[in-house]
Short mmCIF file of C-alpha atoms and ligand atoms in Angstrom, two decimals:
data_model
loop_
_atom_site.label_atom_id
_atom_site.label_comp_id
_atom_site.label_asym_id
_atom_site.label_seq_id
_atom_site.Cartn_x
_atom_site.Cartn_y
_atom_site.Cartn_z
CA MET A 1 80.49 88.48 103.15
CA GLY A 2 81.70 91.93 104.15
CA PRO A 3 84.30 93.57 106.31
CA VAL A 4 84.95 91.91 109.66
CA SER A 5 83.09 93.27 112.70
CA VAL A 6 84.81 95.77 114.92
CA ALA A 7 85.11 93.11 117.62
CA ARG A 8 86.73 90.63 115.24
CA HIS A 9 89.02 93.29 113.86
CA ASP A 10 90.19 94.17 117.36
CA GLU A 11 90.67 90.51 118.30
CA LEU A 12 92.78 89.81 115.21
CA ALA A 13 94.81 92.98 115.73
CA GLU A 14 95.50 92.11 119.35
CA ARG A 15 96.40 88.47 118.69
CA LEU A 16 98.59 89.44 115.77
CA ALA A 17 100.41 92.06 117.82
CA GLN A 18 101.06 89.51 120.57
CA ALA A 19 102.28 86.89 118.10
CA ARG A 20 104.59 89.38 116.40
CA GLU A 21 106.02 90.49 119.72
CA ARG A 22 106.68 86.90 120.81
CA VAL A 23 108.23 85.88 117.50
CA ALA A 24 110.39 89.03 117.44
CA GLN A 25 111.70 88.24 120.94
CA LEU A 26 112.46 84.63 120.08
CA ALA A 27 114.03 85.64 116.78
CA SER A 28 116.31 88.20 118.34
CA ALA A 29 117.40 85.68 120.98
CA SER A 30 118.30 83.23 118.23
CA GLY A 31 119.91 85.83 115.99
CA HIS A 32 117.98 85.32 112.75
CA GLY A 33 114.87 86.73 111.11
CA VAL A 34 111.60 84.80 111.26
CA THR A 35 108.60 85.24 108.94
CA ILE A 36 105.10 84.63 110.28
CA VAL A 37 102.78 82.62 108.04
CA ALA A 38 99.16 83.02 109.21
CA VAL A 39 97.26 79.72 108.89
CA THR A 40 93.75 80.81 107.86
CA LYS A 41 92.22 77.35 107.26
CA ARG A 42 88.51 77.17 108.19
CA PHE A 43 88.35 80.94 108.71
CA PRO A 44 86.47 83.20 106.28
CA VAL A 45 88.05 85.30 103.57
CA ASP A 46 87.15 88.45 105.54
CA ASP A 47 89.74 87.46 108.13
CA VAL A 48 92.33 87.13 105.36
CA LEU A 49 91.47 90.57 104.00
CA ALA A 50 91.71 92.07 107.50
CA LEU A 51 95.04 90.39 108.24
CA ARG A 52 96.49 91.62 104.97
CA GLU A 53 95.50 95.15 105.89
CA MET A 54 97.35 94.63 109.16
CA GLY A 55 100.49 93.84 107.19
CA VAL A 56 100.46 90.04 107.16
CA THR A 57 102.60 88.96 104.20
CA ASP A 58 101.93 85.20 104.07
CA VAL A 59 98.87 83.01 104.62
CA ALA A 60 98.44 79.22 104.44
CA GLU A 61 95.67 76.76 103.72
CA ASN A 62 95.64 72.98 103.97
CA ARG A 63 92.77 71.81 101.75
CA GLN A 64 92.82 72.23 97.98
CA GLN A 65 89.18 73.23 97.50
CA GLU A 66 89.10 75.72 100.34
CA PHE A 67 92.47 77.08 99.27
CA VAL A 68 91.48 77.74 95.65
CA ALA A 69 88.05 79.16 96.55
CA LYS A 70 89.31 81.43 99.33
CA ARG A 71 92.11 82.84 97.24
CA ALA A 72 89.70 83.58 94.38
CA ASP A 73 87.30 85.29 96.82
CA TYR A 74 90.14 87.27 98.31
CA LEU A 75 91.21 88.57 94.89
CA SER A 76 87.64 89.30 93.77
CA HIS A 77 87.14 91.37 96.93
CA GLY A 78 90.07 93.55 96.00
CA GLY A 79 92.61 91.83 98.23
CA ASP A 80 96.19 92.94 97.66
CA PRO A 81 97.70 90.54 95.08
CA GLY A 82 101.06 90.79 96.87
CA LEU A 83 99.85 88.44 99.63
CA ARG A 84 101.72 85.12 99.43
CA TRP A 85 99.58 81.97 99.57
CA HIS A 86 101.12 78.77 100.92
CA PHE A 87 99.69 75.30 100.63
CA ILE A 88 100.44 73.24 103.76
CA GLY A 89 98.15 70.21 103.46
CA GLN A 90 98.76 66.62 102.51
CA LEU A 91 98.68 66.81 98.75
CA GLN A 92 96.99 64.22 96.55
CA SER A 93 98.64 63.79 93.16
CA ASN A 94 95.41 64.56 91.29
CA LYS A 95 95.12 67.92 93.08
CA ALA A 96 98.76 68.93 92.63
CA LYS A 97 98.21 70.70 89.30
CA SER A 98 95.41 72.85 90.68
CA VAL A 99 97.33 73.76 93.81
CA ALA A 100 100.38 74.71 91.75
CA ALA A 101 98.28 77.00 89.57
CA HIS A 102 97.25 79.07 92.61
CA ALA A 103 99.97 78.77 95.26
CA ASP A 104 102.99 80.99 95.70
CA SER A 105 104.57 78.23 97.76
CA VAL A 106 103.77 74.54 98.21
CA ASP A 107 105.25 73.74 101.62
CA THR A 108 104.35 70.04 101.73
CA VAL A 109 106.14 68.34 98.83
CA ASP A 110 106.79 64.93 100.36
CA ARG A 111 107.26 62.54 97.46
CA LEU A 112 108.79 62.36 93.99
CA SER A 113 105.48 61.67 92.26
CA LEU A 114 104.21 65.18 93.13
CA VAL A 115 107.04 67.00 91.39
CA ALA A 116 106.02 66.55 87.73
CA PRO A 117 102.34 67.47 88.28
CA LEU A 118 103.31 70.51 90.35
CA ASN A 119 105.62 71.65 87.59
CA ARG A 120 102.94 71.10 84.95
CA GLY A 121 100.39 73.09 86.97
CA ALA A 122 102.78 75.98 87.51
CA ALA A 123 103.83 75.95 83.83
CA ALA A 124 100.19 75.92 82.65
CA ALA A 125 99.50 78.96 84.83
CA GLY A 126 102.61 80.69 83.50
CA ARG A 127 104.31 80.97 86.86
CA THR A 128 107.21 79.68 88.92
CA ILE A 129 106.38 78.65 92.47
CA ASP A 130 108.40 77.94 95.59
CA CYS A 131 108.46 74.40 96.96
CA LEU A 132 109.57 73.08 100.33
CA VAL A 133 110.55 69.47 100.94
CA GLN A 134 108.36 68.23 103.78
CA VAL A 135 110.48 66.09 106.08
CA SER A 136 109.01 63.54 108.46
CA LEU A 137 110.35 64.13 111.95
CA ALA A 138 108.55 61.15 113.42
CA ASP A 139 110.93 58.21 113.33
CA ASP A 140 114.02 59.77 114.79
CA ALA A 141 112.39 62.07 117.31
CA GLY A 142 109.83 59.67 118.75
CA GLY A 143 106.14 60.45 119.15
CA GLN A 144 103.21 58.38 117.99
CA GLU A 145 101.62 60.14 115.11
CA HIS A 146 102.87 60.34 111.56
CA ARG A 147 102.25 63.83 110.24
CA GLY A 148 103.44 63.45 106.67
CA GLY A 149 106.78 64.04 105.04
CA CYS A 150 109.58 62.06 103.47
CA PRO A 151 112.23 60.40 105.63
CA PRO A 152 115.18 62.75 106.26
CA ALA A 153 117.47 60.43 104.29
CA GLN A 154 115.36 60.97 101.15
CA ALA A 155 115.07 64.75 101.40
CA LEU A 156 118.10 65.55 99.25
CA ALA A 157 116.93 63.32 96.40
CA LEU A 158 113.54 65.01 96.47
CA ALA A 159 115.21 68.43 96.60
CA ARG A 160 117.23 67.58 93.47
CA GLU A 161 114.09 66.57 91.63
CA ILE A 162 112.35 69.86 92.51
CA ALA A 163 115.42 71.92 91.62
CA GLY A 164 115.53 70.23 88.21
CA GLU A 165 112.12 71.56 87.16
CA THR A 166 111.86 74.86 85.29
CA HIS A 167 108.71 76.14 87.01
CA LEU A 168 109.59 75.08 90.56
CA ASN A 169 111.99 76.88 92.86
CA LEU A 170 113.50 74.83 95.66
CA ALA A 171 113.12 77.17 98.65
CA GLY A 172 113.98 74.85 101.58
CA VAL A 173 112.38 72.39 103.98
CA MET A 174 109.31 72.12 106.19
CA GLY A 175 108.42 69.87 109.10
CA MET A 176 105.99 69.29 111.96
CA ALA A 177 107.05 68.01 115.35
CA PRO A 178 105.24 64.76 116.10
CA LEU A 179 102.63 64.99 118.86
CA GLY A 180 104.13 63.72 122.06
CA ALA A 181 107.73 64.17 120.98
CA ASP A 182 110.22 66.75 122.21
CA PRO A 183 109.73 69.50 119.61
CA PHE A 184 113.27 70.86 119.93
CA ALA A 185 114.75 67.42 119.19
CA ALA A 186 112.40 67.03 116.23
CA TYR A 187 113.23 70.46 114.80
CA GLU A 188 116.95 69.77 115.20
CA ILE A 189 116.50 66.86 112.81
CA LEU A 190 114.84 69.28 110.39
CA ALA A 191 117.70 71.77 110.82
CA ARG A 192 120.28 69.05 110.04
CA THR A 193 118.33 68.06 106.94
CA ALA A 194 118.18 71.73 105.91
CA THR A 195 121.97 71.99 106.26
CA GLU A 196 122.42 68.95 104.05
CA VAL A 197 120.11 70.38 101.37
CA ARG A 198 121.81 73.79 101.54
CA GLY A 199 125.17 72.10 100.98
CA GLU A 200 124.04 71.43 97.43
CA PHE A 201 121.47 74.23 97.01
CA PRO A 202 122.75 77.28 98.94
CA GLU A 203 119.67 79.32 98.06
CA ALA A 204 117.27 76.87 99.70
CA THR A 205 117.37 78.71 103.03
CA THR A 206 113.78 78.36 104.27
CA ILE A 207 113.11 76.23 107.34
CA SER A 208 109.36 76.23 107.98
CA ALA A 209 108.88 74.82 111.45
CA GLY A 210 106.76 75.64 114.42
CA MET A 211 103.06 76.12 115.09
CA SER A 212 101.26 78.05 117.81
CA GLY A 213 102.18 75.49 120.48
CA ASP A 214 105.88 74.95 119.77
CA VAL A 215 107.12 78.15 118.24
CA ALA A 216 109.85 78.70 120.85
CA ALA A 217 111.46 75.29 120.22
CA ALA A 218 111.19 75.77 116.45
CA ILE A 219 112.88 79.18 116.45
CA ALA A 220 115.57 78.00 118.84
CA ALA A 221 116.29 75.15 116.41
CA GLY A 222 116.59 77.54 113.46
CA ALA A 223 113.14 78.08 111.94
CA THR A 224 112.99 80.91 109.39
CA HIS A 225 109.19 80.61 109.02
CA VAL A 226 106.56 79.75 111.63
CA ARG A 227 103.00 78.76 110.75
CA LEU A 228 100.59 80.27 113.25
CA GLY A 229 96.90 79.49 113.18
CA THR A 230 95.32 79.54 116.65
CA ALA A 231 97.74 82.15 117.98
CA ILE A 232 96.56 84.71 115.42
CA LEU A 233 93.02 83.68 114.50
CA GLY A 234 91.82 82.05 117.71
CA PRO A 235 90.29 78.59 118.12
CA ARG A 236 89.44 77.04 114.75
CA PRO A 237 85.82 76.29 113.85
CA SER A 238 85.44 72.51 113.68
CA LEU A 239 85.25 70.81 110.29
CA GLY A 240 81.78 71.15 108.82
C1 LIG B 301 96.84 73.98 111.06
C2 LIG B 301 98.31 73.95 110.79
C3 LIG B 301 99.19 74.84 111.45
C4 LIG B 301 98.74 75.86 112.50
O1 LIG B 301 98.42 75.23 113.70
P1 LIG B 301 98.15 76.09 115.04
O2 LIG B 301 98.43 75.14 116.12
O3 LIG B 301 96.73 76.51 114.99
O4 LIG B 301 99.09 77.23 115.03
C5 LIG B 301 100.53 74.79 111.13
N1 LIG B 301 100.99 73.92 110.22
C6 LIG B 301 100.20 73.05 109.56
C7 LIG B 301 100.79 72.12 108.58
C8 LIG B 301 98.83 73.04 109.83
O5 LIG B 301 98.04 72.17 109.17
#
């Protein structure tokens, strides 16, 4: 482990600059600010350190073990503690406590049974963490693959449960457009769900939507956060 090579540094800098430019253009066309969350899953901690030095504010991981280990490595290598770490994977109940102890935001809260263990984990670590309600966009928008999330009709109930916990902060909603569906139609469902949640919780303004392939549709539909992996880090190494 050490600093990234010059070639890798330049590649990350160039990809990041392109992604920022694109997101800034889309955001200004839609009239609202958009935060980039860099999805660093399967990439080494050196990439995270380099991206932080380039001003990246938020990173995301999708597997509990990799998430906890990479964050610990990052901090032990002198990484800036101000970097925000998001968890964006399907969360097993028995891993919820651990994730909550290390995450700044858990973006994939998709069922009631996760709420109490997340709160316990955050409380045990002496912190309050952001949570997003992950909404399934599959049924209404079409597409074949289920990518996690609660049905839109259950999002408000889940939001209430999160908001009722002392160590969890309800920050908004998150969703993934189903493969094969029209992403704009899918993200409009997410935007409607976000409006419903905000009706009761005005501070829950985050709409995390959009990945490298559908960022334009997501921002047009109202995304406040986009989760970019490939666009910033390049093709992901396959699972070992
Ligand atoms: C991997 C992942 C992303 C990033 O995907 P890219 O297509 O590489 O941008 C975004 N969101 C979630 C939930 C992911 O698991």
